């Protein structure tokens, strides 16, 4: 009975709402009267008529879902002359205008945002007790209610707003910070609302701060959508950041990019890179988005049309005339087959460089020959080999060789293709090629021991064989060129180790700008021998398209120079950055358009590091040198020399030395060093490693010598081999 009586005494929801509405109406009425009296005292009649509406004239909502407290200040309610409060289907909150679709109809209660933030009350049923306790006051306490909504500090600062001027430098730095740290628009909106109270010149919308592109065209093509960023716009940005002559050699990359593991959403970007510019970073030309691979090549039409025009007419930028030449298309095998509309790499006529007809062996198509006739541009355009073509390709409209202008990308062909296949054959291949547990354990122990000896130019340190499924392309390149020859030495069977050295030595030649000119014939001989020997050691069925493609690498090096000039590594890095610009599943194409526009307009130019860094006074110094400036880091154009282990091994002509200090003396920079007294070739098959710059060094000299930095020819990777014996390998690339 007691519980029933208590329930009956509890007011119902409708009673609560009526009580709340009555209290709010009473306070609104009192505030309106007080505000009208203050306006009549402070503001002259003529100004009141022109620019200040009385509170009674303003729209004061009187419903439970539309409650508004007008602006009131205890010291003054004087408004600027250009301030007007208009109510035409919208609600005025602070200094902003909320449209009807932005209003919240859940009983929210707003106070002027510029003075005291926003007080938001949610559902009346859940907040009725707090609401009643706050508004059950007498009329004598009205001033205290107004005082709760006013911040005196903010009110005092309002007098100085006119003295604050716009700060462009602050806006630029804030925008660059937001873009470089990938700050979301929601977070930036909150930050701007806080900073705006102290710096009113800052915009309230992050799109204004970041100059986000709001006008753009998205085309519906094939099974998705496409946006064309433009070839000319990308080239102009490269010219502004680099020194380029009148002729621009442009490399094109087209590849698929999956967006999520749980969906089929994917990008197909068209990327460009200027081959003869010091600024070697790709830029977006066009971007296709869809839930499947494009069914045709229609999305290439805008790019081809613009590329044809620029190749014939050129363009003008900064009062200079520029001519465009499409140098090559750097793509993996599936992408090359797609854009050229030819048979894929698993077809009998899948090789796009030679006319070899593959053979079917042990459930796969293999290409064991190394001397088949080569395809030509004329044969391709005339479609003389019908079995090789699937149909026409729009690339025939471009002025380029449709065979030689599609080089093999060694990142996919060699690193992710052949090198990974070799290691997998040793780890989990057939019994005749699989290595025992002890062999793999020894190799992993050596790889782990190399970690402390790797220079800073390598983004990834060596990892054990057990982590092979997670190895990246750079790690396979690292294993092929640096760690593999040392880690596998006297561990892998002799025939397999020599086969591996054939590939490693040939890639050392093709990646070295000087060696690929003088020893190109030797590299061709080693690669042909590798393919033949590979079939003998691992079986004929192990010579698919990737292994066969090695025989065509020297032709690409002859046309384009060192293979790093036509590498897919910079494009692959850009694709990773592009994927990270997508912050949510909806509208991925539009998100890329917004983020790219923000990057172009706000991201600061990369600063060049100081030539000498981290001064110290620890020595050592030559006996005849004293009282000089000493440093721990020397930044050269292609690499960095440090005093720490892994970054202090350099090559001086024919000597391998360890840098012990860096000092500046009489306007010139010198490096004191200790050199290895013993140096001999590390391997002799298929050629002496000394000719490749790979040496087995030992017996470090105690004497301290020094030389000017002009004598430094290269930086070396110094790997421990045996006791007090090391293998020095020259650094072949500097964007690792």
XYZ file of C-alpha atoms in Angstrom:
736
model
C 0.000 0.000 0.000
C 2.850 2.379 0.833
C 4.484 1.739 -2.520
C 1.194 2.353 -4.305
C 0.670 5.670 -2.496
C 4.189 6.780 -3.414
C 3.566 5.998 -7.055
C 0.344 7.973 -7.024
C 2.136 10.998 -5.542
C 4.785 10.935 -8.280
C 3.807 13.451 -10.959
C 3.284 12.164 -14.456
C 5.427 13.120 -17.464
C 2.812 15.528 -18.812
C 2.614 17.219 -15.407
C 6.395 17.596 -15.346
C 6.415 19.174 -18.799
C 3.650 21.623 -17.938
C 5.469 22.625 -14.758
C 8.738 23.104 -16.639
C 7.095 25.130 -19.408
C 5.369 27.364 -16.863
C 8.633 28.083 -15.066
C 10.516 28.768 -18.311
C 7.759 31.044 -19.630
C 7.829 33.033 -16.405
C 11.588 33.559 -16.618
C 11.479 34.422 -20.311
C 8.809 37.014 -19.649
C 10.814 38.608 -16.841
C 13.989 38.643 -18.947
C 12.134 40.236 -21.870
C 10.840 43.082 -19.687
C 14.274 43.757 -18.180
C 15.955 43.681 -21.598
C 13.453 46.174 -23.051
C 14.070 48.588 -20.167
C 17.853 48.352 -20.624
C 17.599 48.901 -24.371
C 15.481 52.002 -23.918
C 18.093 53.462 -21.538
C 21.328 52.552 -23.351
C 20.371 52.873 -27.020
C 18.973 56.098 -28.558
C 15.534 55.880 -30.135
C 16.748 56.341 -33.710
C 19.369 53.569 -33.397
C 16.898 51.312 -31.723
C 14.577 51.712 -34.708
C 17.351 51.025 -37.240
C 19.490 48.227 -35.917
C 18.341 46.901 -32.556
C 15.142 44.974 -32.293
C 13.575 44.752 -28.875
C 13.374 41.374 -27.286
C 9.626 41.423 -27.561
C 9.960 41.866 -31.359
C 12.302 38.893 -31.631
C 10.960 35.449 -32.154
C 10.876 33.912 -28.662
C 9.815 30.314 -28.965
C 7.434 29.083 -26.344
C 7.424 25.342 -26.850
C 9.198 22.633 -24.990
C 11.278 21.716 -28.031
C 12.259 25.211 -29.145
C 13.667 27.214 -26.227
C 15.996 30.162 -26.740
C 17.541 32.562 -24.225
C 18.297 35.986 -25.777
C 21.715 37.618 -25.358
C 21.986 39.556 -22.118
C 25.003 41.099 -20.387
C 25.061 42.543 -16.928
C 27.240 45.491 -17.961
C 25.867 46.232 -21.443
C 23.779 44.755 -24.210
C 24.941 47.223 -26.819
C 25.289 45.583 -30.241
C 27.443 46.658 -33.186
C 25.657 48.654 -35.822
C 26.093 45.939 -38.424
C 24.671 43.258 -36.191
C 21.153 42.183 -36.994
C 19.082 39.357 -35.659
C 16.868 37.857 -38.304
C 14.415 35.016 -37.879
C 13.216 33.668 -41.160
C 12.823 29.936 -40.685
C 16.057 29.780 -38.663
C 17.340 30.169 -35.136
C 20.000 32.731 -34.193
C 22.538 31.267 -31.782
C 25.404 33.552 -30.784
C 26.903 34.915 -33.971
C 25.902 31.995 -36.223
C 22.734 31.113 -38.065
C 21.276 27.640 -37.698
C 19.042 26.513 -40.499
C 15.879 24.520 -39.676
C 17.494 21.206 -40.599
C 20.296 21.922 -38.122
C 17.972 22.546 -35.167
C 17.782 19.909 -32.485
C 14.233 19.062 -31.476
C 15.008 17.151 -28.288
C 14.573 19.881 -25.752
C 17.961 21.550 -26.135
C 18.645 24.843 -24.395
C 21.261 27.175 -25.910
C 23.080 30.137 -24.455
C 25.166 32.563 -26.501
C 28.181 30.575 -27.720
C 30.528 33.574 -27.696
C 29.940 34.387 -24.051
C 29.465 31.229 -22.084
C 29.699 28.214 -24.304
C 26.628 26.063 -24.926
C 24.483 24.529 -22.237
C 22.615 21.605 -23.697
C 19.866 19.803 -21.830
C 18.766 16.508 -23.234
C 15.502 14.655 -22.777
C 13.089 16.335 -20.379
C 12.070 13.071 -18.737
C 15.601 12.207 -17.692
C 16.542 15.732 -16.630
C 13.326 16.985 -15.039
C 14.643 16.985 -11.478
C 17.744 18.987 -12.388
C 15.650 21.356 -14.501
C 13.143 22.031 -11.683
C 15.850 22.585 -9.071
C 17.613 25.164 -11.267
C 14.517 27.195 -12.184
C 12.543 27.073 -8.922
C 13.810 30.502 -7.843
C 12.185 33.769 -7.003
C 12.221 36.885 -9.149
C 14.856 38.396 -6.874
C 17.357 35.798 -8.054
C 17.099 36.594 -11.754
C 20.413 38.432 -11.783
C 22.143 35.358 -10.454
C 20.682 33.289 -13.292
C 22.001 35.732 -15.864
C 25.383 35.769 -14.161
C 25.724 32.022 -14.576
C 25.635 32.411 -18.370
C 28.266 35.116 -18.542
C 32.030 34.830 -18.400
C 33.480 38.145 -17.169
C 36.853 37.384 -18.668
C 35.387 36.890 -22.142
C 33.277 40.030 -21.711
C 36.360 42.095 -20.925
C 38.148 40.722 -23.968
C 35.343 41.781 -26.277
C 36.430 45.409 -25.920
C 39.772 44.530 -27.535
C 38.435 42.547 -30.504
C 38.685 45.533 -32.836
C 42.391 45.848 -32.015
C 43.160 42.324 -33.221
C 44.067 42.031 -36.897
C 44.192 39.017 -39.141
C 47.398 36.966 -38.857
C 48.078 35.152 -42.190
C 51.151 33.460 -40.759
C 49.112 31.930 -37.949
C 46.526 30.635 -40.415
C 49.227 29.126 -42.649
C 51.017 27.440 -39.748
C 47.775 26.132 -38.288
C 46.703 24.735 -41.672
C 50.089 23.092 -42.250
C 49.963 21.551 -38.779
C 46.468 20.176 -39.366
C 47.362 18.637 -42.741
C 50.725 17.156 -41.731
C 49.224 15.589 -38.589
C 46.060 14.402 -40.381
C 43.704 16.276 -38.066
C 40.067 15.520 -38.871
C 37.650 18.307 -39.720
C 35.591 17.582 -36.607
C 38.606 17.987 -34.331
C 39.751 21.087 -36.209
C 36.293 22.641 -35.884
C 36.493 22.294 -32.116
C 39.971 23.782 -32.060
C 38.935 26.746 -34.192
C 35.966 27.462 -31.936
C 38.340 27.706 -28.967
C 41.000 29.741 -30.768
C 38.360 32.005 -32.294
C 37.610 33.508 -28.884
C 41.196 34.747 -28.680
C 41.846 35.304 -32.398
C 38.558 36.263 -34.107
C 40.222 36.511 -37.517
C 40.479 32.726 -37.736
C 37.713 31.072 -39.790
C 35.160 28.905 -38.072
C 34.960 26.338 -40.847
C 38.045 24.108 -41.324
C 37.381 24.023 -45.066
C 38.104 27.745 -45.209
C 41.325 27.300 -43.244
C 42.568 24.356 -45.321
C 41.218 25.720 -48.621
C 39.400 22.467 -49.262
C 38.191 22.064 -52.813
C 34.397 22.304 -52.921
C 33.815 22.516 -56.678
C 34.845 19.475 -58.682
C 33.551 17.082 -61.316
C 33.061 13.357 -60.780
C 32.235 11.333 -63.900
C 30.318 8.070 -63.988
C 32.351 5.628 -66.081
C 32.196 1.878 -66.533
C 31.333 0.316 -63.157
C 32.422 3.220 -60.990
C 33.271 6.921 -60.897
C 36.299 8.922 -62.028
C 37.850 12.322 -61.321
C 40.541 13.848 -63.514
C 43.111 15.918 -61.615
C 45.040 16.836 -64.757
C 48.491 16.230 -66.219
C 49.367 19.900 -66.655
C 48.452 20.827 -63.086
C 50.681 18.080 -61.729
C 53.575 19.077 -63.967
C 53.348 22.691 -62.831
C 53.630 21.653 -59.201
C 56.765 19.628 -60.024
C 58.291 22.538 -61.955
C 57.735 24.832 -58.978
C 59.739 22.450 -56.770
C 62.508 21.461 -59.172
C 64.834 22.649 -61.913
C 63.685 21.231 -65.253
C 64.822 21.971 -68.778
C 62.418 22.639 -71.614
C 61.614 18.947 -72.186
C 59.765 16.921 -69.562
C 60.025 13.130 -69.565
C 56.962 11.742 -67.822
C 56.565 8.246 -66.381
C 53.043 6.855 -65.920
C 51.902 4.280 -63.396
C 48.494 2.548 -63.384
C 47.661 -0.043 -60.755
C 44.791 -1.329 -58.618
C 44.561 -0.399 -54.944
C 42.153 -2.302 -52.642
C 40.666 -0.035 -49.969
C 39.296 -2.448 -47.373
C 39.676 -6.107 -46.535
C 35.944 -6.486 -45.903
C 34.703 -4.997 -49.205
C 35.595 -5.028 -52.901
C 35.997 -1.232 -53.048
C 39.135 -0.279 -54.938
C 40.976 2.600 -56.563
C 42.648 2.587 -59.964
C 44.847 5.696 -59.898
C 46.775 7.180 -62.814
C 50.044 8.509 -61.421
C 52.761 10.598 -63.006
C 56.446 11.092 -62.164
C 58.903 13.399 -63.939
C 61.982 11.296 -64.675
C 64.382 14.190 -65.318
C 63.484 16.264 -62.243
C 65.234 16.427 -58.904
C 61.791 16.372 -57.267
C 61.023 12.676 -57.794
C 57.638 12.318 -56.160
C 54.559 11.013 -57.983
C 51.417 13.082 -58.445
C 47.813 12.176 -59.194
C 46.589 12.514 -62.772
C 43.265 10.704 -62.430
C 41.484 8.398 -60.011
C 38.885 5.693 -60.644
C 36.783 4.221 -57.840
C 34.477 1.227 -58.014
C 33.593 -2.090 -56.434
C 35.336 -4.032 -59.174
C 38.094 -3.646 -61.725
C 37.122 -1.355 -64.619
C 35.491 -3.393 -67.371
C 37.129 -1.285 -70.068
C 39.700 1.472 -70.496
C 37.234 4.370 -70.819
C 38.562 5.992 -67.642
C 41.852 6.582 -69.490
C 40.227 8.827 -72.113
C 40.707 12.159 -70.287
C 44.356 11.366 -69.582
C 45.047 10.314 -73.176
C 43.313 13.390 -74.609
C 45.302 15.766 -72.404
C 48.580 13.890 -72.909
C 48.166 14.058 -76.717
C 47.516 17.801 -76.548
C 50.505 18.512 -74.290
C 52.803 16.318 -76.407
C 51.892 18.222 -79.568
C 51.317 21.750 -78.306
C 53.277 21.890 -75.040
C 52.338 24.351 -72.302
C 53.546 27.581 -70.715
C 54.373 28.018 -67.052
C 56.202 30.923 -65.410
C 56.808 32.429 -68.870
C 58.660 29.276 -69.972
C 57.610 26.875 -72.725
C 57.679 23.163 -71.922
C 57.380 20.107 -74.145
C 56.052 16.797 -72.821
C 57.312 13.336 -73.769
C 55.696 10.201 -72.314
C 58.816 8.267 -71.326
C 57.318 4.946 -70.218
C 54.564 3.158 -68.322
C 55.841 1.605 -65.074
C 53.304 -1.119 -64.189
C 53.256 -4.670 -62.914
C 52.393 -7.515 -65.296
C 48.593 -7.615 -64.708
C 48.286 -3.825 -65.082
C 50.370 -3.838 -68.278
C 48.165 -6.533 -69.757
C 45.035 -4.588 -68.763
C 45.975 -1.198 -70.223
C 47.440 -2.761 -73.396
C 44.474 -5.166 -73.696
C 46.662 -8.234 -74.259
C 46.895 -11.753 -72.841
C 47.822 -12.001 -69.189
C 51.095 -13.337 -67.838
C 49.606 -16.827 -67.373
C 48.702 -17.217 -71.056
C 50.697 -19.129 -73.655
C 51.472 -15.841 -75.433
C 51.626 -13.865 -72.212
C 55.123 -12.388 -72.646
C 54.772 -8.839 -73.951
C 58.450 -8.571 -74.945
C 59.092 -11.707 -77.003
C 57.066 -14.082 -79.150
C 57.861 -17.228 -77.139
C 54.915 -19.619 -76.970
C 54.742 -21.039 -73.451
C 54.511 -24.732 -72.698
C 52.253 -26.462 -70.208
C 54.237 -28.326 -67.563
C 53.018 -29.687 -64.200
C 49.783 -27.693 -64.154
C 51.311 -24.359 -65.173
C 52.513 -22.408 -68.199
C 56.299 -21.997 -68.280
C 58.715 -20.070 -70.517
C 62.056 -21.933 -70.503
C 63.573 -20.335 -73.643
C 65.948 -17.369 -73.429
C 66.420 -16.399 -77.095
C 62.956 -16.025 -78.635
C 62.384 -13.252 -81.265
C 61.483 -9.851 -79.819
C 58.224 -7.986 -80.414
C 58.274 -4.556 -82.070
C 56.042 -1.504 -81.942
C 55.000 -1.963 -85.564
C 54.040 -5.594 -85.002
C 52.000 -4.585 -81.974
C 50.107 -1.794 -83.744
C 49.394 -4.041 -86.721
C 48.363 -6.924 -84.404
C 50.465 -9.407 -86.330
C 50.239 -11.874 -83.423
C 46.473 -12.302 -83.045
C 46.803 -14.661 -80.107
C 48.604 -11.988 -78.104
C 45.888 -9.313 -78.417
C 42.457 -9.262 -76.822
C 41.260 -6.120 -78.586
C 42.145 -2.480 -79.298
C 43.763 -0.234 -76.737
C 43.393 3.566 -76.519
C 47.144 3.842 -75.905
C 47.734 3.558 -79.641
C 46.803 7.254 -79.849
C 49.929 8.171 -77.884
C 53.307 8.704 -79.500
C 55.309 5.981 -77.768
C 56.720 2.528 -78.394
C 54.006 0.136 -77.206
C 56.598 -2.583 -76.478
C 59.804 -0.963 -75.192
C 57.939 1.852 -73.393
C 56.488 -0.748 -71.003
C 59.593 -1.886 -69.081
C 59.566 -4.599 -66.454
C 59.381 -3.177 -62.937
C 62.084 -4.913 -60.927
C 60.202 -4.298 -57.670
C 57.454 -6.702 -58.764
C 59.455 -8.904 -61.135
C 62.641 -9.449 -59.086
C 61.895 -8.548 -55.467
C 58.303 -9.691 -55.007
C 58.586 -12.258 -57.799
C 61.818 -14.222 -58.152
C 63.480 -13.447 -54.806
C 60.388 -14.312 -52.809
C 59.933 -17.485 -54.865
C 63.510 -18.542 -54.072
C 63.124 -18.068 -50.323
C 59.745 -19.826 -50.323
C 61.278 -22.791 -52.163
C 63.868 -23.068 -49.378
C 61.296 -22.729 -46.623
C 58.204 -24.606 -47.856
C 58.961 -25.882 -51.353
C 59.184 -29.477 -52.583
C 61.360 -31.868 -50.577
C 64.207 -31.624 -53.091
C 64.496 -27.850 -52.508
C 63.259 -27.442 -48.927
C 65.960 -26.752 -46.357
C 66.168 -28.256 -42.906
C 65.328 -26.605 -39.630
C 68.956 -26.045 -38.658
C 69.749 -24.247 -41.925
C 66.792 -21.881 -41.560
C 67.634 -21.291 -37.902
C 71.233 -20.331 -38.754
C 70.087 -17.958 -41.491
C 67.575 -16.312 -39.132
C 70.212 -15.890 -36.414
C 72.548 -14.169 -38.866
C 69.786 -11.884 -40.122
C 68.922 -10.850 -36.567
C 72.611 -10.193 -35.854
C 72.729 -7.726 -38.771
C 70.102 -5.386 -37.290
C 72.559 -3.148 -35.445
C 74.745 -2.743 -38.519
C 72.230 -1.261 -40.937
C 72.405 2.395 -42.031
C 69.612 4.880 -41.472
C 68.805 4.847 -45.206
C 66.999 1.536 -44.671
C 63.455 1.965 -43.396
C 63.264 -1.694 -42.334
C 65.867 -3.737 -40.509
C 66.461 -7.431 -41.329
C 63.888 -9.896 -40.008
C 64.063 -13.635 -39.434
C 62.962 -16.186 -42.025
C 60.039 -17.091 -39.763
C 58.496 -13.710 -40.586
C 58.713 -14.313 -44.338
C 54.922 -13.935 -44.955
C 55.170 -10.352 -43.674
C 58.260 -9.322 -45.624
C 57.833 -6.269 -47.840
C 59.384 -5.571 -51.228
C 62.189 -3.518 -49.645
C 63.080 -6.471 -47.413
C 63.360 -8.836 -50.369
C 65.576 -6.268 -52.113
C 67.627 -5.977 -48.941
C 68.010 -9.762 -48.782
C 68.988 -10.053 -52.464
C 71.600 -7.285 -52.470
C 72.980 -7.102 -48.940
C 72.093 -9.694 -46.303
C 71.438 -12.767 -48.469
C 74.963 -13.370 -49.824
C 76.393 -13.171 -46.282
C 73.627 -14.980 -44.380
C 73.526 -17.899 -46.847
C 77.301 -18.276 -47.116
C 78.378 -21.888 -46.388
C 74.867 -22.696 -45.158
C 72.835 -23.175 -48.330
C 73.818 -26.039 -50.667
C 76.508 -24.989 -53.135
C 74.401 -25.285 -56.290
C 71.566 -23.200 -54.794
C 73.977 -20.602 -53.381
C 75.724 -20.150 -56.733
C 72.363 -19.821 -58.474
C 71.421 -17.119 -55.966
C 74.738 -15.303 -56.574
C 73.998 -15.192 -60.323
C 70.862 -13.163 -59.616
C 72.475 -11.027 -56.903
C 75.547 -10.128 -58.978
C 73.500 -9.245 -62.063
C 71.203 -6.977 -60.011
C 74.258 -5.261 -58.474
C 75.299 -4.399 -62.024
C 71.873 -3.270 -63.233
C 71.231 -1.070 -60.179
C 74.637 0.637 -60.256
C 74.577 3.660 -62.649
C 78.209 3.192 -63.644
C 78.383 -0.604 -63.779
C 75.201 -0.985 -65.856
C 76.936 0.850 -68.703
C 80.244 -1.012 -68.645
C 79.061 -4.504 -67.672
C 75.627 -4.720 -69.326
C 76.707 -7.680 -71.442
C 77.921 -9.540 -68.361
C 74.587 -8.946 -66.624
C 72.735 -10.379 -69.649
C 74.960 -13.445 -69.570
C 74.427 -13.964 -65.812
C 70.619 -13.625 -66.056
C 70.329 -16.062 -68.969
C 72.515 -18.492 -67.050
C 70.365 -18.012 -63.943
C 67.159 -18.928 -65.819
C 68.686 -22.072 -67.311
C 70.341 -23.082 -64.047
C 67.139 -22.321 -62.132
C 65.256 -24.944 -64.170
C 67.991 -27.506 -63.508
C 68.071 -26.941 -59.737
C 64.402 -26.364 -58.947
C 62.648 -27.985 -61.898
C 61.360 -26.829 -65.274
C 57.912 -26.124 -63.800
C 59.488 -23.353 -61.694
C 60.172 -21.087 -64.704
C 56.951 -19.064 -64.989
C 56.563 -15.556 -66.406
C 58.514 -13.822 -63.591
C 61.653 -15.952 -63.956
C 61.500 -15.670 -67.756
C 61.119 -11.872 -67.510
C 64.649 -11.611 -66.094
C 66.012 -12.161 -69.585
C 64.509 -8.816 -70.700
C 65.853 -6.650 -67.861
C 69.103 -5.744 -69.626
C 67.154 -4.310 -72.583
C 65.350 -1.988 -70.154
C 68.653 -0.977 -68.528
C 70.109 -0.255 -71.968
C 67.197 2.093 -72.758
C 66.600 3.770 -69.370
C 69.844 3.298 -67.416
C 69.957 1.874 -63.884
C 66.756 0.006 -63.022
C 66.000 2.377 -60.158
C 65.174 4.959 -62.843
C 62.112 2.887 -63.795
C 61.337 1.433 -60.396
C 57.857 0.998 -58.965
C 59.015 1.801 -55.414
C 58.103 5.533 -55.452
C 54.691 4.761 -56.942
C 54.031 2.024 -54.402
C 54.949 4.373 -51.552
C 52.564 6.983 -52.934
C 49.738 4.443 -53.157
C 50.191 3.670 -49.473
C 49.963 7.363 -48.616
C 46.929 7.731 -50.883
C 45.116 4.916 -49.110
C 45.698 6.554 -45.723
C 43.899 9.692 -46.923
C 40.610 7.787 -46.831
C 39.187 8.274 -43.336
C 35.796 6.563 -43.634
C 34.084 4.121 -46.008
C 31.630 6.594 -47.552
C 32.626 8.828 -50.486
C 36.254 7.634 -50.795
C 36.791 9.367 -54.141
C 35.508 12.682 -52.812
C 37.700 12.305 -49.735
C 40.789 11.975 -51.929
C 39.785 15.105 -53.862
C 39.397 17.052 -50.607
C 42.633 15.789 -49.045
C 44.712 16.333 -52.184
C 43.472 19.912 -52.503
C 44.417 20.524 -48.876
C 47.876 19.037 -49.375
C 48.518 21.171 -52.438
C 47.564 24.442 -50.763
C 48.742 24.037 -47.179
C 51.553 21.502 -46.840
C 54.855 23.335 -46.264
C 57.859 22.757 -48.493
C 60.296 20.240 -47.036
C 63.242 21.943 -45.433
C 66.753 20.913 -46.418
C 68.641 19.549 -43.386
C 71.731 21.337 -42.268
C 74.974 20.166 -43.784
C 76.589 19.583 -40.378
C 74.586 18.636 -37.304
C 74.999 17.759 -33.608
C 78.149 19.550 -32.499
C 80.330 17.983 -29.812
C 83.828 18.235 -28.323
C 84.657 14.579 -27.677
C 87.170 14.031 -30.491
C 89.227 12.251 -31.629
C 91.270 14.717 -33.690
C 94.581 14.480 -35.547
C 97.539 15.637 -33.479
C 98.121 18.764 -35.536
C 94.465 19.857 -35.310
C 92.895 21.530 -32.259
C 90.226 24.066 -31.322
C 87.927 23.229 -34.220
C 84.190 22.715 -34.509
C 83.282 19.027 -34.338
C 80.053 17.324 -35.423
C 78.382 13.918 -35.252
C 76.440 14.033 -38.540
C 77.392 14.929 -42.101
C 74.494 15.284 -44.555
C 75.614 14.691 -48.135
C 73.266 14.852 -51.156
C 72.788 11.068 -51.388
C 73.402 9.749 -47.886
C 74.200 10.674 -44.283
C 77.435 9.890 -42.473
C 77.315 9.526 -38.688
C 79.714 8.473 -35.971
C 77.380 5.727 -34.758
C 77.701 2.074 -35.715
C 76.065 1.284 -39.059
C 76.368 4.801 -40.478
C 80.134 5.334 -40.181
C 81.410 2.997 -42.916
C 82.384 4.773 -46.142
C 84.472 4.121 -49.214
C 87.464 6.293 -50.116
C 88.577 5.335 -53.606
C 89.849 1.775 -52.988
C 89.780 1.835 -49.172
C 86.995 0.859 -46.784
C 87.186 3.034 -43.651
C 85.278 3.815 -40.438
C 84.615 7.497 -39.709
C 85.601 8.493 -36.172
C 84.840 12.218 -36.217
C 83.716 15.146 -38.390
C 85.281 18.591 -38.046
C 85.285 21.917 -39.851
C 88.670 23.577 -40.301
C 89.626 26.649 -42.339
C 86.425 26.673 -44.357
C 86.504 22.975 -45.241
C 84.998 19.829 -43.705
C 87.146 16.795 -42.904
C 86.533 13.270 -41.604
C 89.118 11.476 -39.432
C 88.971 7.725 -40.069
C 90.522 4.323 -39.478
C 90.897 2.035 -42.472
C 90.861 -1.735 -42.789
C 94.308 -2.996 -43.687
C 93.091 -6.290 -45.179
C 90.688 -6.355 -48.119
C 89.884 -9.243 -50.459
C 86.942 -10.370 -52.630
C 84.048 -11.967 -50.778
C 83.061 -14.348 -53.613
C 84.516 -15.284 -56.981
C 81.471 -16.754 -58.782
C 80.072 -15.669 -61.232
C 82.664 -12.872 -61.100
C 85.023 -11.422 -58.567
C 83.003 -9.466 -56.011
C 85.791 -6.905 -55.875
C 84.600 -5.587 -59.260
C 81.148 -5.024 -57.729
C 82.637 -3.193 -54.721
C 81.854 -6.090 -52.327
C 84.839 -6.872 -50.124
C 85.808 -8.979 -47.150
C 87.668 -6.602 -44.801
C 89.491 -7.067 -41.488
C 92.386 -5.767 -39.316
C 91.337 -2.211 -38.503
C 94.338 0.121 -38.420
C 95.082 1.912 -35.145
C 96.338 5.039 -36.907
C 93.948 7.970 -37.292
C 94.017 9.623 -40.712
C 91.738 12.266 -42.171
C 90.537 13.449 -45.555
C 88.282 16.110 -47.035
C 84.704 15.064 -47.699
C 85.322 15.378 -51.436
C 87.192 12.082 -51.267
C 84.127 10.127 -50.132
C 82.910 7.969 -53.019
C 80.140 5.958 -51.365
C 78.608 4.717 -48.147
C 78.826 1.033 -47.299
C 76.811 -1.543 -45.395
C 79.227 -3.309 -43.048
C 77.992 -6.769 -41.982
C 79.779 -9.074 -39.506
C 80.945 -12.312 -41.139
C 83.415 -14.124 -38.937
C 85.455 -13.099 -35.903
C 86.946 -9.627 -36.566
C 86.012 -10.008 -40.217
C 83.329 -8.023 -42.054
C 81.730 -7.806 -45.489
C 81.486 -4.262 -46.920
C 78.769 -3.771 -49.560
C 78.325 -0.389 -51.323
C 74.959 1.313 -50.932
C 73.219 1.057 -54.307
C 70.113 3.174 -53.710
C 69.254 6.012 -51.398
C 65.438 5.927 -51.169
C 65.222 2.606 -49.363
